[in-house]
Tab-separated table of C-alpha atoms and ligand atoms in Angstrom:
chain	number	residue	atom	x	y	z
A	5	UNK	CA	131.695	95.275	116.830
A	6	UNK	CA	128.735	92.918	116.703
A	7	UNK	CA	126.598	95.663	115.170
A	8	UNK	CA	129.331	96.477	112.703
A	9	UNK	CA	129.575	92.880	111.616
A	10	UNK	CA	125.835	92.331	111.301
A	11	UNK	CA	125.172	95.465	109.333
A	12	UNK	CA	128.222	95.392	107.130
A	13	UNK	CA	128.917	91.699	106.735
A	14	UNK	CA	128.782	91.568	102.941
A	15	UNK	CA	131.176	94.491	102.540
A	16	UNK	CA	133.385	93.198	105.321
A	17	UNK	CA	133.588	89.746	103.783
A	18	UNK	CA	134.693	91.273	100.513
A	19	UNK	CA	137.256	93.437	102.212
A	20	UNK	CA	138.548	90.704	104.445
A	21	UNK	CA	138.836	88.211	101.637
A	22	UNK	CA	140.899	90.492	99.483
A	23	UNK	CA	142.814	92.587	101.937
A	24	UNK	CA	143.169	90.660	105.201
A	25	UNK	CA	146.866	90.056	104.667
A	26	UNK	CA	147.476	93.792	104.443
A	27	UNK	CA	146.678	94.106	108.126
A	28	UNK	CA	148.943	91.272	109.190
A	29	UNK	CA	152.209	92.034	110.971
A	30	UNK	CA	154.021	89.623	108.625
A	31	UNK	CA	152.993	91.550	105.513
A	32	UNK	CA	155.676	94.000	104.413
A	33	UNK	CA	154.072	95.280	101.183
A	34	UNK	CA	156.457	96.224	98.394
A	35	UNK	CA	160.031	95.700	99.539
A	36	UNK	CA	162.980	94.278	97.634
A	37	UNK	CA	164.241	90.759	98.250
A	38	UNK	CA	167.390	92.137	99.888
A	39	UNK	CA	165.364	94.350	102.190
A	40	UNK	CA	163.297	91.288	103.122
A	41	UNK	CA	166.473	89.460	104.046
A	42	UNK	CA	167.745	92.418	106.018
A	43	UNK	CA	164.541	92.504	108.039
A	44	UNK	CA	164.607	88.744	108.674
A	45	UNK	CA	168.220	88.894	109.855
A	46	UNK	CA	167.605	91.758	112.216
A	47	UNK	CA	167.088	90.506	115.782
A	48	UNK	CA	166.692	86.815	116.585
A	49	UNK	CA	166.735	84.358	113.694
A	50	UNK	CA	164.659	81.337	114.735
A	51	UNK	CA	163.605	78.698	112.197
A	52	UNK	CA	160.277	79.511	110.617
A	53	UNK	CA	160.547	83.286	111.031
A	54	UNK	CA	158.814	84.641	107.929
A	55	UNK	CA	157.428	87.565	106.018
A	56	UNK	CA	155.318	88.114	102.911
A	57	UNK	CA	156.153	90.875	100.449
A	58	UNK	CA	154.917	92.138	97.096
A	59	UNK	CA	157.261	91.083	94.307
A	60	UNK	CA	158.603	94.162	92.648
A	61	UNK	CA	157.461	93.966	89.055
A	62	UNK	CA	155.031	91.112	88.754
A	63	UNK	CA	152.214	92.057	91.115
A	64	UNK	CA	152.457	88.688	92.841
A	65	UNK	CA	153.562	87.852	96.356
A	66	UNK	CA	156.700	86.247	97.734
A	67	UNK	CA	157.244	84.434	100.983
A	68	UNK	CA	160.639	84.696	102.701
A	69	UNK	CA	161.433	82.190	105.427
A	70	UNK	CA	164.373	81.801	107.801
A	71	UNK	CA	165.749	78.287	108.338
A	72	UNK	CA	169.158	77.359	109.768
A	73	UNK	CA	170.143	81.056	109.663
A	74	UNK	CA	169.524	81.071	105.913
A	75	UNK	CA	166.719	82.868	104.104
A	76	UNK	CA	164.615	80.981	101.554
A	77	UNK	CA	162.401	82.812	99.083
A	78	UNK	CA	159.275	81.340	97.518
A	79	UNK	CA	156.943	82.759	94.972
A	80	UNK	CA	153.278	82.558	95.936
A	81	UNK	CA	151.427	81.343	92.874
A	82	UNK	CA	148.252	83.117	91.852
A	83	UNK	CA	146.295	81.113	89.292
A	84	UNK	CA	143.695	82.214	86.751
A	85	UNK	CA	140.790	81.483	89.067
A	86	UNK	CA	142.356	83.825	91.628
A	87	UNK	CA	143.624	81.123	94.022
A	88	UNK	CA	146.885	81.333	95.937
A	89	UNK	CA	149.245	78.434	96.624
A	90	UNK	CA	152.815	77.205	96.912
A	91	UNK	CA	153.994	75.324	93.811
A	92	UNK	CA	151.884	72.182	93.677
A	93	UNK	CA	150.469	72.925	97.095
A	94	UNK	CA	146.948	73.381	98.393
A	95	UNK	CA	145.107	76.331	96.883
A	96	UNK	CA	143.446	79.085	98.902
A	97	UNK	CA	141.206	82.019	98.218
A	98	UNK	CA	143.342	84.475	100.120
A	99	UNK	CA	147.005	84.976	101.006
A	100	UNK	CA	146.026	85.152	104.630
A	101	UNK	CA	144.452	81.667	104.543
A	102	UNK	CA	147.493	80.270	102.756
A	103	UNK	CA	149.809	81.633	105.452
A	104	UNK	CA	147.603	80.223	108.204
A	105	UNK	CA	147.775	76.843	106.475
A	106	UNK	CA	151.553	77.001	106.091
A	107	UNK	CA	151.805	77.477	109.839
A	108	UNK	CA	150.468	73.937	110.156
A	109	UNK	CA	151.763	72.161	107.026
A	110	UNK	CA	155.059	72.895	105.241
A	111	UNK	CA	153.467	72.113	101.828
A	112	UNK	CA	156.866	71.952	100.154
A	113	UNK	CA	158.617	74.630	102.235
A	114	UNK	CA	161.791	73.903	104.253
A	115	UNK	CA	159.831	74.406	107.437
A	116	UNK	CA	156.390	75.347	108.659
A	117	UNK	CA	155.918	79.050	109.317
A	118	UNK	CA	156.303	80.075	112.918
A	119	UNK	CA	157.145	83.538	114.137
A	120	UNK	CA	156.207	86.511	111.958
A	121	UNK	CA	158.931	88.984	111.117
A	122	UNK	CA	157.001	92.094	112.109
A	123	UNK	CA	156.663	94.922	109.605
A	124	UNK	CA	157.918	98.033	111.422
A	125	UNK	CA	155.323	100.130	109.559
A	126	UNK	CA	152.358	97.938	110.445
A	127	UNK	CA	149.877	99.531	112.844
A	128	UNK	CA	149.112	96.183	114.433
A	129	UNK	CA	152.745	95.614	115.293
A	130	UNK	CA	152.604	98.179	118.079
A	131	UNK	CA	149.528	96.639	119.669
A	132	UNK	CA	149.484	93.020	118.584
A	133	UNK	CA	146.664	91.974	120.906
A	134	UNK	CA	144.206	94.633	119.742
A	135	UNK	CA	142.604	93.856	116.395
A	136	UNK	CA	142.247	96.815	114.018
A	137	UNK	CA	138.633	97.607	114.747
A	138	UNK	CA	138.303	100.343	112.168
A	139	UNK	CA	139.899	101.287	108.904
A	140	UNK	CA	139.781	97.948	107.207
A	141	UNK	CA	141.371	98.063	103.824
A	142	UNK	CA	141.235	101.366	102.154
A	143	UNK	CA	141.898	103.877	104.862
A	144	UNK	CA	145.335	104.474	106.190
A	145	UNK	CA	146.629	103.401	109.541
A	146	UNK	CA	149.567	105.071	111.260
A	147	UNK	CA	151.870	105.721	108.399
A	148	UNK	CA	151.081	102.376	106.845
A	149	UNK	CA	149.532	102.588	103.404
A	150	UNK	CA	148.094	99.399	101.977
A	151	UNK	CA	147.869	99.177	98.199
A	152	UNK	CA	144.654	100.843	96.973
A	153	UNK	CA	142.758	97.715	96.077
A	154	UNK	CA	139.554	97.630	98.065
A	155	UNK	CA	136.334	99.336	96.931
A	156	UNK	CA	136.292	103.033	97.727
A	157	UNK	CA	133.183	103.202	99.769
A	158	UNK	CA	132.986	104.471	103.310
A	159	UNK	CA	131.544	101.976	105.728
A	160	UNK	CA	129.489	103.284	108.652
A	161	UNK	CA	132.241	102.242	111.037
A	162	UNK	CA	134.722	104.421	109.179
A	163	UNK	CA	132.713	107.553	109.923
A	164	UNK	CA	133.115	109.748	112.989
A	165	UNK	CA	129.551	109.094	114.164
A	166	UNK	CA	129.684	105.295	114.385
A	167	UNK	CA	130.924	105.383	117.951
A	168	UNK	CA	129.895	107.821	120.616
A	169	UNK	CA	132.262	110.792	121.008
A	170	UNK	CA	132.361	109.626	124.623
A	171	UNK	CA	133.610	106.143	123.749
A	172	UNK	CA	137.083	107.367	124.583
A	173	UNK	CA	137.439	106.917	128.380
A	174	UNK	CA	139.135	110.332	128.670
A	175	UNK	CA	136.174	112.019	127.003
A	176	UNK	CA	133.707	109.953	129.023
A	177	UNK	CA	135.113	111.396	132.234
A	178	UNK	CA	133.980	114.806	131.044
A	179	UNK	CA	130.527	113.684	129.933
A	180	UNK	CA	127.743	115.662	131.536
A	181	UNK	CA	124.087	116.083	130.702
A	182	UNK	CA	124.484	119.863	130.637
A	183	UNK	CA	127.264	121.197	128.470
A	184	UNK	CA	128.938	124.590	128.610
A	185	UNK	CA	127.927	127.329	126.198
A	186	UNK	CA	131.595	128.284	125.676
A	187	UNK	CA	132.252	124.900	124.104
A	188	UNK	CA	129.500	125.347	121.565
A	189	UNK	CA	129.709	127.326	118.347
A	190	UNK	CA	126.408	127.874	116.595
A	191	UNK	CA	126.254	128.450	112.888
A	192	UNK	CA	123.534	130.483	111.220
A	193	UNK	CA	122.804	127.582	108.869
A	194	UNK	CA	119.402	126.076	109.584
A	195	UNK	CA	119.095	122.334	109.072
A	196	UNK	CA	115.404	122.145	109.777
A	197	UNK	CA	112.603	123.735	111.729
A	198	UNK	CA	109.387	122.994	113.583
A	199	UNK	CA	106.929	124.490	116.047
A	200	UNK	CA	109.519	124.198	118.801
A	201	UNK	CA	112.029	126.374	116.959
A	202	UNK	CA	114.820	125.419	114.618
A	203	UNK	CA	117.678	122.981	114.200
A	204	UNK	CA	121.013	124.635	113.536
A	205	UNK	CA	124.409	123.449	112.494
A	206	UNK	CA	127.292	123.879	114.924
A	207	UNK	CA	130.558	122.644	116.354
A	208	UNK	CA	131.143	121.273	119.823
A	209	UNK	CA	134.636	121.631	121.236
A	210	UNK	CA	135.735	118.691	123.315
A	211	UNK	CA	139.074	118.403	125.022
A	212	UNK	CA	140.780	116.457	122.293
A	213	UNK	CA	138.578	117.058	119.274
A	214	UNK	CA	135.861	119.149	117.732
A	215	UNK	CA	132.731	117.510	116.446
A	216	UNK	CA	130.029	118.652	114.052
A	217	UNK	CA	126.695	118.892	115.773
A	218	UNK	CA	123.042	119.644	115.062
A	219	UNK	CA	121.453	121.892	117.670
A	220	UNK	CA	117.723	121.912	118.345
A	221	UNK	CA	117.125	125.453	119.554
A	222	UNK	CA	113.901	126.166	121.399
A	223	UNK	CA	112.200	129.432	120.502
A	224	UNK	CA	112.468	131.624	123.569
A	225	UNK	CA	108.801	132.595	123.540
A	226	UNK	CA	107.782	128.942	124.011
A	227	UNK	CA	105.780	127.986	127.064
A	228	UNK	CA	107.101	125.845	129.837
A	229	UNK	CA	105.323	122.742	128.520
A	230	UNK	CA	107.408	122.845	125.319
A	231	UNK	CA	110.553	123.107	127.417
A	232	UNK	CA	109.444	120.111	129.457
A	233	UNK	CA	108.893	118.159	126.258
A	234	UNK	CA	112.390	118.891	125.055
A	235	UNK	CA	113.799	117.845	128.428
A	236	UNK	CA	111.885	114.560	128.143
A	237	UNK	CA	113.295	114.019	124.653
A	238	UNK	CA	116.777	114.684	126.045
A	239	UNK	CA	116.222	112.298	128.923
A	240	UNK	CA	115.356	109.495	126.506
A	241	UNK	CA	118.231	110.236	124.151
A	242	UNK	CA	120.634	110.399	127.056
A	243	UNK	CA	119.979	106.710	127.728
A	244	UNK	CA	120.594	105.534	124.176
A	245	UNK	CA	123.885	104.628	122.538
A	246	UNK	CA	123.758	102.795	119.243
A	247	UNK	CA	125.430	103.365	115.860
A	248	UNK	CA	122.040	103.541	114.133
A	249	UNK	CA	120.514	106.102	116.449
A	250	UNK	CA	121.328	109.816	116.479
A	251	UNK	CA	123.123	110.420	119.757
A	252	UNK	CA	122.628	113.355	122.013
A	253	UNK	CA	125.840	115.110	122.995
A	254	UNK	CA	124.181	117.088	125.778
A	255	UNK	CA	121.834	119.903	126.669
A	256	UNK	CA	122.836	123.525	126.824
A	257	UNK	CA	120.876	126.131	128.723
A	258	UNK	CA	121.946	129.561	127.521
A	259	UNK	CA	120.182	132.176	125.368
A	260	UNK	CA	117.642	129.381	124.912
A	261	UNK	CA	117.332	125.712	125.756
A	262	UNK	CA	119.324	123.679	123.242
A	263	UNK	CA	119.544	119.985	122.532
A	264	UNK	CA	122.901	119.166	121.003
A	265	UNK	CA	123.091	116.075	118.814
A	266	UNK	CA	125.586	114.412	116.550
A	267	UNK	CA	125.231	115.526	112.972
A	268	UNK	CA	123.610	113.547	110.166
A	269	UNK	CA	124.555	115.863	107.346
A	270	UNK	CA	122.491	114.410	104.505
A	271	UNK	CA	119.157	115.075	106.173
A	272	UNK	CA	115.853	113.174	106.286
A	273	UNK	CA	115.622	109.877	104.375
A	274	UNK	CA	112.466	110.756	102.412
A	275	UNK	CA	113.998	113.908	100.945
A	276	UNK	CA	117.360	112.225	100.442
A	277	UNK	CA	115.807	109.423	98.393
A	278	UNK	CA	113.378	111.568	96.398
A	279	UNK	CA	116.183	113.830	95.226
A	280	UNK	CA	118.433	110.915	94.182
A	281	UNK	CA	116.038	108.422	92.631
A	282	UNK	CA	118.377	107.572	89.778
A	283	UNK	CA	121.530	107.201	91.797
A	284	UNK	CA	120.347	104.937	94.562
A	285	UNK	CA	119.740	101.263	93.942
A	286	UNK	CA	117.083	99.144	95.614
A	287	UNK	CA	119.937	97.261	97.264
A	288	UNK	CA	121.183	100.538	98.723
A	289	UNK	CA	117.693	101.312	100.093
A	290	UNK	CA	117.625	97.816	101.605
A	291	UNK	CA	120.973	98.481	103.267
A	292	UNK	CA	119.681	101.693	104.847
A	293	UNK	CA	116.421	100.112	105.985
A	294	UNK	CA	118.354	97.217	107.488
A	295	UNK	CA	120.303	99.739	109.523
A	296	UNK	CA	117.027	101.281	110.689
A	297	UNK	CA	115.878	97.811	111.778
A	298	UNK	CA	119.078	97.427	113.801
A	299	UNK	CA	118.429	100.712	115.572
A	300	UNK	CA	114.833	99.659	116.244
A	301	UNK	CA	115.971	96.260	117.506
A	302	UNK	CA	118.176	98.098	119.988
A	303	UNK	CA	115.153	100.114	121.179
A	304	UNK	CA	113.029	96.960	121.428
A	305	UNK	CA	115.697	95.152	123.448
A	306	UNK	CA	116.018	98.103	125.792
A	307	UNK	CA	112.294	98.671	126.239
A	308	UNK	CA	111.903	101.982	124.499
A	309	UNK	CA	109.053	102.800	122.154
A	310	UNK	CA	109.783	105.380	119.503
A	311	UNK	CA	106.217	106.335	118.514
A	312	UNK	CA	107.260	108.528	115.605
A	313	UNK	CA	109.216	106.267	113.291
A	314	UNK	CA	108.830	107.623	109.757
A	315	UNK	CA	111.173	108.316	106.854
A	316	UNK	CA	111.217	112.021	107.850
A	317	UNK	CA	112.721	110.960	111.186
A	318	UNK	CA	115.414	108.734	109.749
A	319	UNK	CA	118.449	110.915	109.078
A	320	UNK	CA	121.107	110.143	106.546
A	321	UNK	CA	124.805	110.402	107.426
A	322	UNK	CA	125.897	109.331	103.943
A	323	UNK	CA	124.523	107.201	101.141
A	324	UNK	CA	125.341	104.041	103.058
A	325	UNK	CA	124.543	105.093	106.589
A	326	UNK	CA	121.264	106.077	108.234
A	327	UNK	CA	120.245	106.770	111.816
A	328	UNK	CA	116.931	106.992	113.659
A	329	UNK	CA	116.172	110.386	115.163
A	330	UNK	CA	113.425	112.525	116.717
A	331	UNK	CA	112.655	111.060	120.111
A	332	UNK	CA	110.087	113.747	120.848
A	333	UNK	CA	107.275	111.215	121.373
A	334	UNK	CA	109.395	108.338	122.688
A	335	UNK	CA	108.867	106.590	125.997
A	336	UNK	CA	110.853	104.267	128.189
A	337	UNK	CA	108.621	101.370	129.220
A	338	UNK	CA	108.312	100.327	132.846
A	339	UNK	CA	110.047	97.119	133.885
A	340	UNK	CA	106.819	95.091	133.790
A	341	UNK	CA	105.130	96.782	130.873
A	342	UNK	CA	105.351	96.026	127.229
A	343	UNK	CA	103.285	98.957	126.161
A	344	UNK	CA	102.760	102.621	126.931
A	345	UNK	CA	99.209	103.896	127.351
A	346	UNK	CA	98.641	107.466	126.311
A	347	UNK	CA	95.987	109.159	128.412
A	348	UNK	CA	94.844	111.435	125.642
A	349	UNK	CA	95.363	111.437	121.915
A	350	UNK	CA	97.627	114.210	120.750
A	351	UNK	CA	98.818	115.480	117.404
A	352	UNK	CA	99.549	112.018	116.115
A	353	UNK	CA	101.025	110.819	112.830
A	354	UNK	CA	97.974	108.609	112.164
A	355	UNK	CA	99.201	107.230	108.845
A	356	UNK	CA	102.143	105.667	110.665
A	357	UNK	CA	100.113	104.323	113.576
A	358	UNK	CA	98.973	100.759	114.175
A	359	UNK	CA	95.265	100.101	114.912
A	360	UNK	CA	95.881	99.517	118.646
A	361	UNK	CA	97.490	102.968	118.942
A	362	UNK	CA	94.449	104.648	117.452
A	363	UNK	CA	91.812	102.472	119.116
A	364	UNK	CA	93.305	101.925	122.567
A	365	UNK	CA	96.195	104.433	122.737
A	366	UNK	CA	98.502	101.463	123.306
A	367	UNK	CA	102.085	101.826	122.064
A	368	UNK	CA	104.608	99.004	122.008
A	369	UNK	CA	107.566	97.797	119.959
A	370	UNK	CA	104.964	95.976	117.880
A	371	UNK	CA	103.275	99.273	117.020
A	372	UNK	CA	106.733	100.610	116.110
A	373	UNK	CA	106.960	97.603	113.758
A	374	UNK	CA	103.820	98.858	112.003
A	375	UNK	CA	105.468	102.293	111.594
A	376	UNK	CA	108.604	100.566	110.348
A	377	UNK	CA	106.467	98.972	107.608
A	378	UNK	CA	105.196	102.413	106.563
A	379	UNK	CA	108.758	103.742	106.683
A	380	UNK	CA	109.842	100.857	104.449
A	381	UNK	CA	107.075	101.745	102.030
A	382	UNK	CA	108.243	105.376	101.977
A	383	UNK	CA	111.852	104.327	101.433
A	384	UNK	CA	111.159	101.821	98.661
A	385	UNK	CA	108.949	104.357	96.907
A	386	UNK	CA	111.853	106.825	97.140
A	387	UNK	CA	110.213	109.283	99.453
A	388	UNK	CA	106.618	108.788	98.306
A	389	UNK	CA	103.730	109.934	100.512
A	390	UNK	CA	101.901	107.020	102.123
A	391	UNK	CA	98.166	106.581	101.382
A	392	UNK	CA	98.319	109.312	98.759
A	393	UNK	CA	95.792	112.026	99.463
A	394	UNK	CA	93.738	110.129	102.036
A	395	UNK	CA	93.060	111.838	105.351
A	396	UNK	CA	93.698	110.161	108.711
A	397	UNK	CA	90.142	108.852	109.286
A	398	UNK	CA	89.954	107.495	105.713
A	399	UNK	CA	93.155	105.588	106.324
A	400	UNK	CA	91.640	104.022	109.428
A	401	UNK	CA	88.644	102.753	107.421
A	402	UNK	CA	90.983	101.531	104.688
A	403	UNK	CA	92.930	99.433	107.209
A	404	UNK	CA	89.810	98.096	108.936
A	405	UNK	CA	88.527	97.013	105.504
A	406	UNK	CA	91.682	94.877	105.330
A	407	UNK	CA	93.190	96.980	102.576
A	408	UNK	CA	96.872	97.816	102.488
A	409	UNK	CA	99.110	100.003	100.327
A	410	UNK	CA	100.312	98.512	97.028
A	411	UNK	CA	103.853	97.358	96.427
A	412	UNK	CA	105.997	100.354	95.378
A	413	UNK	CA	107.255	100.178	91.792
A	414	UNK	CA	110.450	98.161	91.579
A	415	UNK	CA	110.240	97.000	95.176
A	416	UNK	CA	111.237	93.313	95.525
A	417	UNK	CA	108.509	90.816	96.539
A	418	UNK	CA	110.404	89.681	99.634
A	419	UNK	CA	110.506	93.261	100.865
A	420	UNK	CA	106.820	93.850	100.147
A	421	UNK	CA	105.908	90.645	101.994
A	422	UNK	CA	107.854	91.898	105.005
A	423	UNK	CA	106.080	95.267	104.814
A	424	UNK	CA	102.705	93.519	104.692
A	425	UNK	CA	103.663	91.450	107.753
A	426	UNK	CA	104.453	94.678	109.615
A	427	UNK	CA	100.835	95.629	108.904
A	428	UNK	CA	99.230	92.542	110.415
A	429	UNK	CA	96.168	93.903	112.212
A	430	UNK	CA	96.643	92.070	115.518
A	431	UNK	CA	99.856	93.112	117.232
A	432	UNK	CA	100.392	89.660	118.759
A	433	UNK	CA	100.628	88.178	115.282
A	434	UNK	CA	102.949	90.853	113.950
A	435	UNK	CA	106.703	90.046	113.852
A	436	UNK	CA	108.920	91.789	116.402
A	437	UNK	CA	112.085	93.667	115.462
A	438	UNK	CA	114.218	90.612	116.169
A	439	UNK	CA	112.344	88.880	113.353
A	440	UNK	CA	112.104	91.937	111.086
A	441	UNK	CA	115.841	92.594	111.360
A	442	UNK	CA	116.669	88.979	110.610
A	443	UNK	CA	114.403	88.904	107.570
A	444	UNK	CA	115.657	92.103	106.003
A	445	UNK	CA	119.248	91.121	106.792
A	446	UNK	CA	118.862	87.740	105.085
A	447	UNK	CA	117.452	89.421	102.009
A	448	UNK	CA	120.065	92.180	102.051
A	449	UNK	CA	122.942	89.698	102.281
A	450	UNK	CA	121.480	87.629	99.455
A	451	UNK	CA	121.324	90.598	97.083
A	452	UNK	CA	124.524	92.319	98.093
A	453	UNK	CA	126.531	89.157	97.502
A	454	UNK	CA	125.312	89.197	93.939
A	455	UNK	CA	126.977	92.507	93.066
A	456	UNK	CA	127.083	92.461	89.241
A	457	UNK	CA	130.547	91.514	87.941
A	458	UNK	CA	130.752	94.526	85.635
A	459	UNK	CA	130.695	96.796	88.669
A	460	UNK	CA	133.700	95.218	90.280
A	461	UNK	CA	134.684	91.772	89.149
A	462	UNK	CA	137.278	91.264	91.850
A	463	UNK	CA	134.871	92.221	94.589
A	464	UNK	CA	132.127	89.950	93.358
A	465	UNK	CA	134.492	87.009	93.028
A	466	UNK	CA	135.749	87.540	96.539
A	467	UNK	CA	132.220	87.746	97.898
A	468	UNK	CA	131.377	84.337	96.548
A	469	UNK	CA	134.251	82.740	98.422
A	470	UNK	CA	133.684	80.971	101.690
A	471	UNK	CA	136.064	82.484	104.228
B	522	LIG	P1	110.549	117.595	114.886
B	522	LIG	O1	110.177	117.103	116.232
B	522	LIG	O2	110.137	119.000	114.616
B	522	LIG	O3	110.114	116.673	113.785
B	522	LIG	P2	113.257	116.677	114.346
B	522	LIG	O4	114.066	116.146	115.478
B	522	LIG	O5	112.670	115.654	113.452
B	522	LIG	O6	112.135	117.641	114.919
B	522	LIG	O7	114.162	117.692	113.508
B	522	LIG	C1	113.630	118.522	112.508
B	522	LIG	C2	114.587	118.607	111.318
B	522	LIG	O8	115.858	119.117	111.719
B	522	LIG	C3	114.893	117.264	110.678
B	522	LIG	O9	113.928	116.915	109.730
B	522	LIG	C4	116.245	117.501	110.053
B	522	LIG	O10	116.115	118.174	108.832
B	522	LIG	C5	116.909	118.461	111.044
B	522	LIG	N1	117.714	117.683	112.017
B	522	LIG	C6	117.313	117.251	113.225
B	522	LIG	N2	118.284	116.585	113.856
B	522	LIG	C7	119.340	116.565	113.029
B	522	LIG	C8	120.664	116.001	113.098
B	522	LIG	N3	121.070	115.313	114.167
B	522	LIG	N4	121.484	116.162	112.052
B	522	LIG	C9	121.071	116.841	110.961
B	522	LIG	N5	119.854	117.392	110.825
B	522	LIG	C10	118.986	117.267	111.837
B	523	LIG	MG1	110.712	114.977	112.968
């Protein structure tokens, strides 16, 4: 939940401000006055029992309250500036806030509001102590359809890959590192390929559901060392569980060794952005890169170094949701270490590597921050290639000479400053992911709250409201 709130706060604020009442047990949507009375009279009839309903023609709300076994109806006023109130009462930005207020002050009513008359169709009514974690606003809950008011944009937490498929305790019981071949269906469609083999699309059958998966299939002619590498990758992924990191579902040893992961259908971030330059705003890129910073913060907090963070290894679930992938070079740090020392240099992505990686083979979260800066540069240049045509060794000289890549066209100054700070030569002076995440979040919130009115006037107005 914390992750959901941090990453989606601007959208959530908009949704909450405009639609919070729709989730309340006392909200009965569009019912006639008589039906409201019927519902209030059913069961006990204590003073202050109340409900809110949509008035039939006018598009405004009405409040019906029980007092002395009689029902009183009030119109909720909605003024030009969008505020809600009782006649001559205190004005509020949302119906929900008004109701909360009327629970404390009568504000002209016969009584303060007390017990809600529970809407029989409201999902929350069945489980009043559990807040509706998902499906805020525009998606349906059990048979309850709120008016289609909120923006039609899928939030990460409304997708099937926000939570682990094992978050359900029943499913967790069945979780094993090695999964059965019978439960796996492999498609011919290839999502990607590499020296190891290929990544294929597939479906994994769990007890209660089927999930789309991506399957890294090792070529059978590979040597044992390649197999060991894939097992190491699996071992790392097995320990991670975060909405902004591609999760491993399990390993399958059958016709070949297979690493089964949750699916990020829109593919690598660099390709995604380069093919949709005109459709994706800078704000949208910021949103995705903020999500990447959240995933990296999770790794930093849990002492993992990624070592291959690059736009090609950030996978896109949908336009507003990205996840970090490819843990092929990743390491878990020892309890007392804050860096990993590679004994020998391998086939390294030098353009993404901090000076201490190249000079001393030292990898830490701070060197991941450097790679994050390069990844930011790639993202804000919509899938551009870093350092143009320079070769690895030229890049090293370029960095030593205190040169850095230019600001991508159209990239905001604040973002470029953050990038440049990720490329501070000395790792001790470089910000950590806690700082990077906070900085990109602050900027992202500041721009996303300024959604232009022509896009959605209602949304923008709601976003400006303190709630
Ligand atoms: P490599 O170590 O060869 O870089 P990756 O893990 O990056 O392997 O995967 C290679 C390609 O396979 C990716 O660029 C992407 O196109 C595809 N791929 C990998 N994992 C997934 C996934 N979970 N969902 C969708 N596509 C994936
Ligand atoms: Mg890769």
